Amino acid sequence: MIKTSILGLVILLFAGMTAKSQVKIRFDISFTEPQAHYTEVEMNISGLVKDYIDIKMPVWAPGSYLVREFAKSVEGFGATANGKILKHEKVRKNTWRVYTAKANALKIKYRVYAFEVSVRTSFIDESHAFLSSSGIFMYPEGLLKTPSTVKINPYKGWTKVSTGLEPVSGQQFTYTAADFDILFDSPIEVGNQDVFEFMASGLKHEVAMYGGGNYDKERLKVDMAKIVEQGTAIYGENPNKHYTFIVHNFSSGGGGLEHLNSTVLGAKRDAYVTETGYKGFLELVAHEYYHLWNVKRMRPVALGPFDYDNENYTTNLWIAEGFTAYYENKLMLRAGFTDEKGFVDALVTAVSNVSNTPGNKVQSVAEASYDAWIKYYRPNENSNNTTVSYYAKGEVVGLLMDLEIAHATKGTKSLDDVMKAMYLQNKAQKRGYTDAEFKAMVEKISGASFTDFWAKYVNGTTAIDYHKYFGYAGINITNENEGKSIPYLGIATKNQGGRVFITTVSRNSAAWVDGLNVNDEVISADGAPVEIAIDKMAAVAGKKVGETVTFKVARDGILKDITVTLKASPNLKLVGQIDEKATELQKAVRKAVLFK
Protein backbone atom coordinates (compact mmCIF):
# COMPACT_ATOMS: atom_id res chain seq x y z
CA MET A 1 0.00 0.00 0.00
CA ILE A 2 2.80 2.43 0.95
CA LYS A 3 4.87 1.43 -2.09
CA THR A 4 1.89 2.01 -4.39
CA SER A 5 1.27 5.47 -2.91
CA ILE A 6 4.90 6.46 -3.34
CA LEU A 7 4.90 5.23 -6.94
CA GLY A 8 1.74 7.20 -7.65
CA LEU A 9 3.25 10.30 -6.12
CA VAL A 10 6.38 9.96 -8.24
CA ILE A 11 4.26 9.57 -11.40
CA LEU A 12 2.24 12.69 -10.51
CA LEU A 13 5.39 14.70 -9.81
CA PHE A 14 6.97 13.57 -13.06
CA ALA A 15 3.82 14.43 -14.99
CA GLY A 16 3.74 17.88 -13.35
CA MET A 17 7.39 18.48 -14.20
CA THR A 18 6.83 17.36 -17.78
CA ALA A 19 3.83 19.65 -18.17
CA LYS A 20 5.75 22.56 -16.71
CA SER A 21 8.70 22.00 -19.00
CA GLN A 22 6.37 22.06 -22.02
CA VAL A 23 4.96 25.49 -21.22
CA LYS A 24 6.05 28.07 -23.78
CA ILE A 25 5.78 31.82 -23.32
CA ARG A 26 6.24 34.51 -25.94
CA PHE A 27 5.82 38.28 -25.72
CA ASP A 28 5.21 40.62 -28.62
CA ILE A 29 5.79 44.29 -27.82
CA SER A 30 4.34 46.98 -30.09
CA PHE A 31 3.91 50.76 -30.08
CA THR A 32 0.86 52.14 -31.85
CA GLU A 33 0.61 55.32 -29.74
CA PRO A 34 4.08 56.15 -28.43
CA GLN A 35 3.27 59.87 -28.43
CA ALA A 36 0.65 59.05 -25.80
CA HIS A 37 3.22 56.98 -23.87
CA TYR A 38 1.76 53.51 -24.38
CA THR A 39 3.10 50.12 -25.28
CA GLU A 40 0.95 47.15 -26.27
CA VAL A 41 1.91 43.76 -24.86
CA GLU A 42 0.75 40.43 -26.24
CA MET A 43 1.60 37.40 -24.13
CA ASN A 44 1.15 33.94 -25.68
CA ILE A 45 1.19 30.95 -23.33
CA SER A 46 0.94 27.34 -24.51
CA GLY A 47 1.27 23.95 -22.85
CA LEU A 48 -1.09 24.70 -19.98
CA VAL A 49 -2.68 21.96 -17.91
CA LYS A 50 -4.73 24.06 -15.48
CA ASP A 51 -8.35 25.22 -15.29
CA TYR A 52 -7.17 28.72 -14.52
CA ILE A 53 -3.92 30.61 -14.38
CA ASP A 54 -2.95 33.66 -12.35
CA ILE A 55 -1.04 36.29 -14.31
CA LYS A 56 1.02 38.65 -12.14
CA MET A 57 2.83 41.96 -12.51
CA PRO A 58 5.82 42.63 -10.19
CA VAL A 59 5.31 45.41 -7.66
CA TRP A 60 8.96 46.54 -7.53
CA ALA A 61 12.18 46.65 -9.53
CA PRO A 62 15.14 44.76 -8.02
CA GLY A 63 17.88 47.19 -7.08
CA SER A 64 15.38 49.91 -6.13
CA TYR A 65 13.87 49.08 -2.78
CA LEU A 66 10.41 50.59 -2.99
CA VAL A 67 7.04 49.04 -3.83
CA ARG A 68 6.11 50.99 -6.96
CA GLU A 69 2.84 49.22 -7.81
CA PHE A 70 3.57 48.75 -11.53
CA ALA A 71 0.09 47.27 -12.02
CA LYS A 72 -1.32 50.79 -11.66
CA SER A 73 -0.14 51.54 -15.20
CA VAL A 74 -1.85 48.52 -16.79
CA GLU A 75 -5.10 48.86 -18.72
CA GLY A 76 -7.17 46.87 -21.19
CA PHE A 77 -6.26 43.45 -19.80
CA GLY A 78 -7.98 40.65 -21.71
CA ALA A 79 -7.51 37.00 -22.66
CA THR A 80 -8.61 34.79 -25.55
CA ALA A 81 -8.21 31.17 -26.65
CA ASN A 82 -9.05 29.83 -30.09
CA GLY A 83 -10.46 33.24 -30.93
CA LYS A 84 -12.91 33.21 -28.01
CA ILE A 85 -12.87 35.60 -25.08
CA LEU A 86 -11.90 33.97 -21.79
CA LYS A 87 -13.34 34.93 -18.44
CA HIS A 88 -10.92 36.71 -16.14
CA GLU A 89 -11.08 38.55 -12.83
CA LYS A 90 -8.67 40.57 -10.77
CA VAL A 91 -7.96 38.71 -7.53
CA ARG A 92 -5.16 40.85 -6.11
CA LYS A 93 -3.76 44.32 -6.77
CA ASN A 94 -1.25 42.88 -9.24
CA THR A 95 -2.91 39.57 -10.21
CA TRP A 96 -5.41 38.67 -12.94
CA ARG A 97 -6.97 35.20 -12.85
CA VAL A 98 -7.72 33.80 -16.31
CA TYR A 99 -10.06 30.82 -16.66
CA THR A 100 -8.64 28.74 -19.52
CA ALA A 101 -11.78 26.77 -20.46
CA LYS A 102 -9.47 23.75 -20.89
CA ALA A 103 -7.60 25.52 -23.71
CA ASN A 104 -4.02 24.42 -24.25
CA ALA A 105 -2.94 27.86 -25.44
CA LEU A 106 -4.13 31.35 -24.68
CA LYS A 107 -3.35 34.91 -25.68
CA ILE A 108 -3.25 37.75 -23.17
CA LYS A 109 -3.21 41.40 -24.20
CA TYR A 110 -2.78 44.54 -22.15
CA ARG A 111 -1.40 48.07 -22.45
CA VAL A 112 1.09 49.82 -20.20
CA TYR A 113 1.27 53.58 -19.72
CA ALA A 114 4.90 54.68 -19.37
CA PHE A 115 5.74 58.29 -18.65
CA GLU A 116 8.11 58.47 -15.68
CA VAL A 117 11.70 59.52 -16.34
CA SER A 118 14.04 57.51 -14.13
CA VAL A 119 16.47 54.62 -14.45
CA ARG A 120 13.99 52.27 -12.76
CA THR A 121 10.71 53.10 -14.52
CA SER A 122 9.58 52.89 -18.14
CA PHE A 123 9.24 55.90 -20.41
CA ILE A 124 7.80 56.07 -23.94
CA ASP A 125 7.35 58.98 -26.33
CA GLU A 126 7.56 59.55 -30.07
CA SER A 127 11.39 59.50 -29.99
CA HIS A 128 12.09 56.26 -28.11
CA ALA A 129 10.89 53.65 -25.67
CA PHE A 130 12.69 52.65 -22.52
CA LEU A 131 11.23 49.47 -21.06
CA SER A 132 12.10 48.72 -17.44
CA SER A 133 11.12 45.07 -17.69
CA SER A 134 9.63 44.42 -14.26
CA GLY A 135 7.06 47.12 -15.00
CA ILE A 136 6.21 45.80 -18.47
CA PHE A 137 6.18 42.00 -18.46
CA MET A 138 3.77 39.84 -16.50
CA TYR A 139 4.44 36.25 -15.46
CA PRO A 140 2.27 33.19 -14.74
CA GLU A 141 2.26 32.34 -11.05
CA GLY A 142 4.50 29.39 -10.27
CA LEU A 143 6.36 29.65 -13.57
CA LEU A 144 9.12 32.13 -12.78
CA LYS A 145 11.73 29.61 -13.91
CA THR A 146 10.10 29.19 -17.34
CA PRO A 147 11.99 30.52 -20.41
CA SER A 148 10.39 33.17 -22.57
CA THR A 149 10.88 34.86 -25.92
CA VAL A 150 10.45 38.58 -26.53
CA LYS A 151 9.78 40.07 -29.95
CA ILE A 152 10.12 43.85 -30.21
CA ASN A 153 8.18 45.57 -32.99
CA PRO A 154 9.71 49.06 -33.17
CA TYR A 155 7.54 52.05 -34.01
CA LYS A 156 7.90 53.38 -37.56
CA GLY A 157 11.25 55.09 -38.01
CA TRP A 158 12.82 53.37 -35.04
CA THR A 159 15.71 51.14 -36.11
CA LYS A 160 17.56 49.90 -33.05
CA VAL A 161 17.06 47.77 -29.96
CA SER A 162 19.62 47.67 -27.12
CA THR A 163 19.36 45.13 -24.31
CA GLY A 164 21.34 42.56 -22.36
CA LEU A 165 18.92 39.80 -23.44
CA GLU A 166 20.27 37.07 -25.70
CA PRO A 167 19.24 37.53 -29.37
CA VAL A 168 17.48 34.72 -31.20
CA SER A 169 19.52 33.81 -34.26
CA GLY A 170 17.94 34.76 -37.57
CA GLN A 171 15.04 36.68 -35.99
CA GLN A 172 15.40 40.45 -35.93
CA PHE A 173 14.66 42.19 -32.63
CA THR A 174 13.79 38.86 -31.01
CA TYR A 175 15.37 37.82 -27.72
CA THR A 176 15.24 35.00 -25.21
CA ALA A 177 15.43 34.84 -21.44
CA ALA A 178 16.18 31.62 -19.57
CA ASP A 179 13.70 32.59 -16.84
CA PHE A 180 11.73 35.57 -15.59
CA ASP A 181 14.44 36.66 -13.15
CA ILE A 182 16.66 37.29 -16.17
CA LEU A 183 13.85 38.93 -18.14
CA PHE A 184 13.02 41.28 -15.27
CA ASP A 185 16.72 42.07 -14.95
CA SER A 186 17.09 43.11 -18.61
CA PRO A 187 15.94 46.63 -19.53
CA ILE A 188 15.30 47.38 -23.20
CA GLU A 189 15.95 50.57 -25.18
CA VAL A 190 14.12 50.96 -28.50
CA GLY A 191 14.58 53.84 -30.93
CA ASN A 192 17.44 55.46 -32.81
CA GLN A 193 20.00 55.60 -30.02
CA ASP A 194 23.67 56.22 -30.84
CA VAL A 195 25.38 52.85 -30.35
CA PHE A 196 29.11 52.22 -30.02
CA GLU A 197 31.19 49.35 -28.68
CA PHE A 198 34.46 48.62 -26.95
CA MET A 199 36.28 45.50 -25.76
CA ALA A 200 37.43 45.11 -22.15
CA SER A 201 38.18 42.09 -19.95
CA GLY A 202 37.66 39.85 -22.96
CA LEU A 203 34.07 40.79 -23.68
CA LYS A 204 32.16 43.21 -25.87
CA HIS A 205 30.56 46.22 -24.21
CA GLU A 206 27.80 48.09 -26.02
CA VAL A 207 26.96 51.68 -25.13
CA ALA A 208 23.55 52.98 -26.24
CA MET A 209 23.27 56.76 -25.95
CA TYR A 210 19.80 58.35 -26.08
CA GLY A 211 19.17 62.08 -26.02
CA GLY A 212 22.31 63.38 -27.70
CA GLY A 213 25.11 65.10 -25.83
CA ASN A 214 28.60 66.46 -26.15
CA TYR A 215 30.31 63.16 -25.36
CA ASP A 216 33.44 61.96 -27.14
CA LYS A 217 32.86 58.34 -28.12
CA GLU A 218 36.53 57.52 -28.64
CA ARG A 219 37.46 58.94 -25.25
CA LEU A 220 34.65 57.07 -23.54
CA LYS A 221 35.66 53.79 -25.15
CA VAL A 222 39.13 54.08 -23.63
CA ASP A 223 38.11 55.38 -20.22
CA MET A 224 35.15 53.09 -19.63
CA ALA A 225 37.36 50.12 -20.55
CA LYS A 226 39.83 51.14 -17.83
CA ILE A 227 37.08 50.98 -15.23
CA VAL A 228 35.93 47.57 -16.48
CA GLU A 229 39.48 46.21 -16.26
CA GLN A 230 39.99 47.47 -12.70
CA GLY A 231 36.74 45.92 -11.51
CA THR A 232 37.61 42.61 -13.14
CA ALA A 233 41.08 42.67 -11.56
CA ILE A 234 39.58 42.60 -8.06
CA TYR A 235 37.55 39.45 -8.68
CA GLY A 236 39.81 37.70 -11.17
CA GLU A 237 36.99 37.05 -13.63
CA ASN A 238 34.21 38.77 -15.51
CA PRO A 239 31.14 36.52 -15.42
CA ASN A 240 29.41 37.95 -18.51
CA LYS A 241 29.53 37.14 -22.22
CA HIS A 242 28.59 40.72 -23.13
CA TYR A 243 27.48 43.88 -21.36
CA THR A 244 25.18 46.78 -22.28
CA PHE A 245 25.19 50.37 -21.01
CA ILE A 246 21.91 52.21 -21.67
CA VAL A 247 22.56 55.92 -21.14
CA HIS A 248 19.78 58.50 -21.04
CA ASN A 249 21.08 62.02 -21.63
CA PHE A 250 18.77 64.80 -20.48
CA SER A 251 19.10 68.50 -19.69
CA SER A 252 19.54 67.41 -16.10
CA GLY A 253 19.94 63.78 -15.19
CA GLY A 254 21.58 61.37 -12.81
CA GLY A 255 21.38 58.01 -11.12
CA GLY A 256 21.85 54.45 -12.23
CA LEU A 257 20.38 51.01 -11.78
CA GLU A 258 22.37 47.81 -11.97
CA HIS A 259 21.37 44.68 -13.86
CA LEU A 260 22.89 41.25 -14.42
CA ASN A 261 24.72 42.12 -17.63
CA SER A 262 23.62 45.70 -18.24
CA THR A 263 22.94 48.99 -16.52
CA VAL A 264 20.85 52.09 -17.07
CA LEU A 265 22.53 55.45 -16.42
CA GLY A 266 21.07 58.93 -16.23
CA ALA A 267 23.40 61.73 -17.38
CA LYS A 268 23.44 65.43 -18.19
CA ARG A 269 23.85 65.72 -21.94
CA ASP A 270 26.01 68.84 -21.88
CA ALA A 271 28.28 67.92 -18.96
CA TYR A 272 30.74 65.60 -20.71
CA VAL A 273 33.11 68.43 -21.67
CA THR A 274 33.58 69.73 -18.12
CA GLU A 275 36.06 68.04 -15.80
CA THR A 276 33.49 67.70 -13.04
CA GLY A 277 30.77 66.44 -15.37
CA TYR A 278 32.97 63.91 -17.12
CA LYS A 279 34.41 62.59 -13.88
CA GLY A 280 30.91 62.36 -12.43
CA PHE A 281 29.81 60.22 -15.37
CA LEU A 282 32.79 57.89 -14.97
CA GLU A 283 32.04 57.58 -11.23
CA LEU A 284 28.52 56.49 -12.15
CA VAL A 285 29.92 53.95 -14.61
CA ALA A 286 32.27 52.65 -11.92
CA HIS A 287 29.49 52.34 -9.34
CA GLU A 288 27.04 50.47 -11.55
CA TYR A 289 29.66 48.25 -13.16
CA TYR A 290 30.99 47.16 -9.76
CA HIS A 291 27.47 45.95 -9.00
CA LEU A 292 28.09 43.26 -11.63
CA TRP A 293 29.80 41.36 -8.80
CA ASN A 294 28.49 43.03 -5.64
CA VAL A 295 24.69 42.53 -5.55
CA LYS A 296 24.11 40.86 -8.92
CA ARG A 297 26.20 37.77 -8.01
CA MET A 298 27.39 38.24 -4.43
CA ARG A 299 24.28 39.41 -2.64
CA PRO A 300 22.41 39.19 0.66
CA VAL A 301 20.50 35.93 0.91
CA ALA A 302 17.18 37.80 1.09
CA LEU A 303 17.74 39.26 -2.38
CA GLY A 304 17.25 36.12 -4.41
CA PRO A 305 15.26 34.28 -5.43
CA PHE A 306 13.09 37.38 -5.48
CA ASP A 307 9.57 37.75 -4.19
CA TYR A 308 8.04 40.09 -6.78
CA ASP A 309 4.81 40.50 -4.78
CA ASN A 310 6.29 41.96 -1.61
CA GLU A 311 9.20 43.77 0.01
CA ASN A 312 12.40 41.71 0.25
CA TYR A 313 13.99 42.70 3.57
CA THR A 314 17.70 42.61 4.36
CA THR A 315 19.94 44.34 6.89
CA ASN A 316 22.85 44.29 4.43
CA LEU A 317 22.19 47.04 1.90
CA TRP A 318 25.13 48.84 3.52
CA ILE A 319 27.31 46.18 1.88
CA ALA A 320 25.31 45.96 -1.34
CA GLU A 321 25.16 49.71 -1.99
CA GLY A 322 27.48 51.35 0.53
CA PHE A 323 30.49 49.20 -0.37
CA THR A 324 29.75 49.80 -4.04
CA ALA A 325 29.87 53.56 -3.38
CA TYR A 326 33.21 52.99 -1.65
CA TYR A 327 34.58 50.92 -4.51
CA GLU A 328 33.63 53.47 -7.14
CA ASN A 329 36.31 55.61 -5.49
CA LYS A 330 38.81 52.75 -5.67
CA LEU A 331 38.09 52.05 -9.32
CA MET A 332 38.45 55.73 -10.18
CA LEU A 333 41.80 55.86 -8.37
CA ARG A 334 43.15 52.66 -9.86
CA ALA A 335 42.00 53.61 -13.34
CA GLY A 336 43.90 56.88 -13.05
CA PHE A 337 40.97 59.33 -12.93
CA THR A 338 41.90 60.66 -9.51
CA ASP A 339 45.02 60.64 -7.34
CA GLU A 340 45.78 59.68 -3.75
CA LYS A 341 44.89 63.14 -2.47
CA GLY A 342 41.60 63.16 -4.36
CA PHE A 343 40.78 59.70 -3.02
CA VAL A 344 41.55 60.69 0.56
CA ASP A 345 39.70 64.01 0.28
CA ALA A 346 36.57 62.27 -1.02
CA LEU A 347 36.51 59.80 1.85
CA VAL A 348 37.29 62.41 4.50
CA THR A 349 34.34 64.38 3.16
CA ALA A 350 32.20 61.22 3.32
CA VAL A 351 33.11 60.75 7.00
CA SER A 352 32.30 64.43 7.70
CA ASN A 353 28.92 64.21 5.98
CA VAL A 354 27.84 61.09 7.87
CA SER A 355 29.11 62.48 11.20
CA ASN A 356 27.18 65.71 10.60
CA THR A 357 23.91 63.91 9.90
CA PRO A 358 21.77 64.01 13.08
CA GLY A 359 20.07 60.75 12.07
CA ASN A 360 23.43 58.95 12.30
CA LYS A 361 23.02 59.12 16.08
CA VAL A 362 19.54 57.58 15.83
CA GLN A 363 19.56 54.87 13.16
CA SER A 364 22.19 52.18 12.61
CA VAL A 365 23.26 51.30 9.09
CA ALA A 366 21.74 47.82 9.49
CA GLU A 367 18.41 49.41 10.43
CA ALA A 368 18.72 51.83 7.52
CA SER A 369 19.11 48.84 5.21
CA TYR A 370 16.08 47.02 6.58
CA ASP A 371 13.87 50.12 6.55
CA ALA A 372 14.86 51.26 3.04
CA TRP A 373 11.40 50.25 1.82
CA ILE A 374 9.59 52.65 4.13
CA LYS A 375 12.15 55.35 4.92
CA TYR A 376 14.99 55.87 2.44
CA TYR A 377 12.76 56.04 -0.63
CA ARG A 378 10.02 57.93 1.22
CA PRO A 379 11.84 60.79 2.94
CA ASN A 380 10.09 63.65 4.69
CA GLU A 381 11.16 66.94 6.24
CA ASN A 382 12.42 65.17 9.39
CA SER A 383 14.34 62.33 7.71
CA ASN A 384 17.72 63.97 8.20
CA ASN A 385 17.10 63.88 11.96
CA THR A 386 15.96 60.27 12.16
CA THR A 387 17.74 58.29 9.43
CA VAL A 388 21.12 57.74 7.84
CA SER A 389 21.74 56.72 4.23
CA TYR A 390 22.92 53.14 3.85
CA TYR A 391 24.82 54.39 0.80
CA ALA A 392 26.70 57.10 2.71
CA LYS A 393 27.19 55.25 6.01
CA GLY A 394 27.92 52.00 4.17
CA GLU A 395 30.66 53.76 2.20
CA VAL A 396 32.24 54.92 5.46
CA VAL A 397 31.90 51.48 7.06
CA GLY A 398 33.59 50.00 3.99
CA LEU A 399 36.50 52.41 4.42
CA LEU A 400 36.85 51.65 8.15
CA MET A 401 36.67 47.89 7.53
CA ASP A 402 39.23 48.11 4.75
CA LEU A 403 41.65 50.00 7.01
CA GLU A 404 41.05 47.61 9.91
CA ILE A 405 41.75 44.53 7.76
CA ALA A 406 44.87 46.05 6.23
CA HIS A 407 46.15 47.09 9.65
CA ALA A 408 45.47 43.67 11.20
CA THR A 409 47.31 41.89 8.38
CA LYS A 410 50.18 44.43 8.16
CA GLY A 411 49.14 45.39 4.67
CA THR A 412 48.99 41.88 3.21
CA LYS A 413 45.18 41.79 2.92
CA SER A 414 42.37 44.25 2.35
CA LEU A 415 38.62 44.42 1.82
CA ASP A 416 39.35 43.37 -1.79
CA ASP A 417 40.23 39.90 -0.49
CA VAL A 418 36.99 39.65 1.46
CA MET A 419 34.87 40.69 -1.50
CA LYS A 420 36.53 38.22 -3.85
CA ALA A 421 36.28 35.38 -1.31
CA MET A 422 32.59 36.09 -0.69
CA TYR A 423 31.91 36.24 -4.42
CA LEU A 424 33.56 32.85 -4.97
CA GLN A 425 31.83 31.35 -1.92
CA ASN A 426 28.39 32.51 -3.06
CA LYS A 427 29.14 31.26 -6.58
CA ALA A 428 29.99 27.80 -5.20
CA GLN A 429 27.01 27.73 -2.83
CA LYS A 430 24.65 29.13 -5.48
CA ARG A 431 22.99 31.38 -2.91
CA GLY A 432 23.43 34.70 -1.16
CA TYR A 433 25.20 35.41 2.13
CA THR A 434 23.94 36.11 5.63
CA ASP A 435 25.26 38.90 7.81
CA ALA A 436 26.95 36.29 10.02
CA GLU A 437 28.65 34.71 7.01
CA PHE A 438 29.99 38.03 5.80
CA LYS A 439 31.34 38.85 9.27
CA ALA A 440 32.92 35.40 9.47
CA MET A 441 34.73 35.96 6.18
CA VAL A 442 36.03 39.35 7.35
CA GLU A 443 37.39 37.66 10.47
CA LYS A 444 38.89 34.79 8.48
CA ILE A 445 40.72 37.11 6.07
CA SER A 446 41.87 39.55 8.77
CA GLY A 447 42.60 37.03 11.53
CA ALA A 448 40.93 39.43 13.97
CA SER A 449 37.61 39.69 15.77
CA PHE A 450 35.13 42.16 14.32
CA THR A 451 32.47 41.69 17.01
CA ASP A 452 33.15 45.10 18.53
CA PHE A 453 33.30 46.70 15.08
CA TRP A 454 29.87 45.25 14.17
CA ALA A 455 28.40 46.41 17.48
CA LYS A 456 29.66 49.96 17.02
CA TYR A 457 29.38 50.67 13.32
CA VAL A 458 26.92 48.15 11.82
CA ASN A 459 24.32 47.56 14.52
CA GLY A 460 25.13 50.62 16.60
CA THR A 461 25.43 54.39 16.29
CA THR A 462 28.85 54.97 17.83
CA ALA A 463 30.62 58.13 16.65
CA ILE A 464 33.25 57.38 13.99
CA ASP A 465 36.79 57.21 15.42
CA TYR A 466 38.30 58.85 12.35
CA HIS A 467 41.66 59.63 13.99
CA LYS A 468 42.22 55.94 14.73
CA TYR A 469 41.25 54.55 11.34
CA PHE A 470 42.87 57.16 9.11
CA GLY A 471 45.90 56.94 11.40
CA TYR A 472 46.33 53.29 10.38
CA ALA A 473 47.25 54.55 6.90
CA GLY A 474 49.34 57.52 7.97
CA ILE A 475 46.64 60.07 7.20
CA ASN A 476 46.38 62.88 9.71
CA ILE A 477 42.89 64.32 10.25
CA THR A 478 42.21 67.82 11.50
CA ASN A 479 38.80 69.12 12.54
CA GLU A 480 39.00 72.79 11.60
CA ASN A 481 35.94 73.55 13.76
CA GLU A 482 37.53 72.08 16.89
CA GLY A 483 37.85 74.58 19.72
CA LYS A 484 35.77 77.16 17.89
CA SER A 485 32.43 78.49 19.06
CA ILE A 486 30.59 79.00 15.79
CA PRO A 487 27.00 80.27 16.06
CA TYR A 488 24.57 77.88 14.42
CA LEU A 489 20.90 78.29 13.66
CA GLY A 490 20.11 74.86 12.24
CA ILE A 491 17.66 75.49 9.39
CA ALA A 492 17.58 75.12 5.63
CA THR A 493 15.33 77.29 3.46
CA LYS A 494 13.97 77.53 -0.06
CA ASN A 495 13.07 80.60 -2.09
CA GLN A 496 9.67 80.25 -3.67
CA GLY A 497 8.66 83.17 -5.86
CA GLY A 498 10.54 85.64 -3.68
CA ARG A 499 9.14 84.15 -0.46
CA VAL A 500 11.42 82.19 1.87
CA PHE A 501 10.22 79.04 3.62
CA ILE A 502 11.97 76.79 6.13
CA THR A 503 12.43 73.27 4.72
CA THR A 504 14.34 71.49 7.49
CA VAL A 505 15.15 72.04 11.14
CA SER A 506 18.10 70.08 12.56
CA ARG A 507 17.63 68.11 15.75
CA ASN A 508 18.77 69.90 18.94
CA SER A 509 19.76 73.05 17.00
CA ALA A 510 18.80 76.53 18.17
CA ALA A 511 15.89 76.58 15.74
CA TRP A 512 14.74 73.15 16.96
CA VAL A 513 14.86 74.10 20.64
CA ASP A 514 13.20 77.51 20.29
CA GLY A 515 10.43 76.48 17.93
CA LEU A 516 11.05 77.45 14.31
CA ASN A 517 9.08 75.00 12.16
CA VAL A 518 9.28 73.50 8.72
CA ASN A 519 6.94 75.43 6.36
CA ASP A 520 7.28 78.65 8.37
CA GLU A 521 7.58 81.60 5.99
CA VAL A 522 10.40 83.84 7.16
CA ILE A 523 9.26 87.48 7.03
CA SER A 524 12.18 89.14 8.83
CA ALA A 525 15.05 88.55 11.25
CA ASP A 526 15.87 91.19 13.87
CA GLY A 527 13.75 93.55 11.78
CA ALA A 528 15.79 93.04 8.59
CA PRO A 529 13.74 92.04 5.54
CA VAL A 530 13.94 88.41 4.55
CA GLU A 531 16.18 88.89 1.50
CA ILE A 532 18.85 90.41 3.76
CA ALA A 533 18.21 88.13 6.72
CA ILE A 534 18.59 84.88 4.83
CA ASP A 535 21.28 85.81 2.31
CA LYS A 536 24.38 84.01 3.59
CA MET A 537 22.68 83.90 6.98
CA ALA A 538 23.26 87.61 7.56
CA ALA A 539 21.05 87.39 10.64
CA VAL A 540 23.66 85.15 12.30
CA ALA A 541 26.76 86.87 10.94
CA GLY A 542 28.42 88.95 13.62
CA LYS A 543 26.47 87.21 16.39
CA LYS A 544 28.00 85.07 19.12
CA VAL A 545 26.87 81.83 20.67
CA GLY A 546 24.32 82.67 23.33
CA GLU A 547 23.04 85.80 21.60
CA THR A 548 19.53 85.93 20.15
CA VAL A 549 17.85 86.49 16.81
CA THR A 550 14.14 87.36 16.65
CA PHE A 551 12.36 85.98 13.62
CA LYS A 552 9.00 87.10 12.36
CA VAL A 553 7.38 84.18 10.59
CA ALA A 554 4.03 83.44 9.01
CA ARG A 555 2.67 80.06 10.10
CA ASP A 556 -0.52 79.07 8.35
CA GLY A 557 -1.14 82.74 7.65
CA ILE A 558 -0.66 83.84 11.27
CA LEU A 559 2.30 86.11 12.12
CA LYS A 560 4.52 85.03 15.00
CA ASP A 561 7.66 86.44 16.63
CA ILE A 562 10.08 83.70 17.67
CA THR A 563 13.29 84.50 19.51
CA VAL A 564 16.09 82.01 18.96
CA THR A 565 19.15 81.76 21.21
CA LEU A 566 22.10 80.75 19.05
CA LYS A 567 23.92 77.53 19.92
CA ALA A 568 27.39 76.38 18.91
CA SER A 569 27.67 74.39 15.69
CA PRO A 570 28.12 70.66 16.35
CA ASN A 571 29.38 70.00 12.82
CA LEU A 572 32.80 68.68 11.94
CA LYS A 573 34.96 70.21 9.23
CA LEU A 574 37.51 67.50 8.58
CA VAL A 575 40.63 67.88 6.49
CA GLY A 576 43.00 65.01 5.71
CA GLN A 577 46.73 65.19 5.12
CA ILE A 578 48.91 62.29 3.99
CA ASP A 579 51.84 62.03 6.41
CA GLU A 580 55.11 62.02 4.50
CA LYS A 581 56.81 60.60 7.61
CA ALA A 582 54.46 57.63 7.88
CA THR A 583 55.85 54.38 9.28
CA GLU A 584 56.46 51.40 7.06
CA LEU A 585 53.34 49.73 8.49
CA GLN A 586 51.23 52.80 7.74
CA LYS A 587 52.58 52.89 4.19
CA ALA A 588 51.80 49.19 3.76
CA VAL A 589 48.24 49.73 4.99
CA ARG A 590 47.78 52.67 2.65
CA LYS A 591 49.08 50.71 -0.32
CA ALA A 592 46.81 47.75 0.47
CA VAL A 593 43.73 49.97 0.64
CA LEU A 594 44.52 52.16 -2.32
CA PHE A 595 46.35 50.03 -4.85
CA LYS A 596 46.13 46.32 -3.92
JSON list of C-alpha atoms in Angstrom, two decimals, residues 328-341 343 593-595:
[
{"chain": "A", "resi": 328, "resn": "GLU", "atom": "CA", "xyz": [33.63, 53.47, -7.14]},
{"chain": "A", "resi": 329, "resn": "ASN", "atom": "CA", "xyz": [36.31, 55.61, -5.49]},
{"chain": "A", "resi": 330, "resn": "LYS", "atom": "CA", "xyz": [38.81, 52.75, -5.67]},
{"chain": "A", "resi": 331, "resn": "LEU", "atom": "CA", "xyz": [38.09, 52.05, -9.32]},
{"chain": "A", "resi": 332, "resn": "MET", "atom": "CA", "xyz": [38.45, 55.73, -10.18]},
{"chain": "A", "resi": 333, "resn": "LEU", "atom": "CA", "xyz": [41.80, 55.86, -8.37]},
{"chain": "A", "resi": 334, "resn": "ARG", "atom": "CA", "xyz": [43.15, 52.66, -9.86]},
{"chain": "A", "resi": 335, "resn": "ALA", "atom": "CA", "xyz": [42.00, 53.61, -13.34]},
{"chain": "A", "resi": 336, "resn": "GLY", "atom": "CA", "xyz": [43.90, 56.88, -13.05]},
{"chain": "A", "resi": 337, "resn": "PHE", "atom": "CA", "xyz": [40.97, 59.33, -12.93]},
{"chain": "A", "resi": 338, "resn": "THR", "atom": "CA", "xyz": [41.90, 60.66, -9.51]},
{"chain": "A", "resi": 339, "resn": "ASP", "atom": "CA", "xyz": [45.02, 60.64, -7.34]},
{"chain": "A", "resi": 340, "resn": "GLU", "atom": "CA", "xyz": [45.78, 59.68, -3.75]},
{"chain": "A", "resi": 341, "resn": "LYS", "atom": "CA", "xyz": [44.89, 63.14, -2.47]},
{"chain": "A", "resi": 343, "resn": "PHE", "atom": "CA", "xyz": [40.78, 59.70, -3.02]},
{"chain": "A", "resi": 593, "resn": "VAL", "atom": "CA", "xyz": [43.73, 49.97, 0.64]},
{"chain": "A", "resi": 594, "resn": "LEU", "atom": "CA", "xyz": [44.52, 52.16, -2.32]},
{"chain": "A", "resi": 595, "resn": "PHE", "atom": "CA", "xyz": [46.35, 50.03, -4.85]}
]
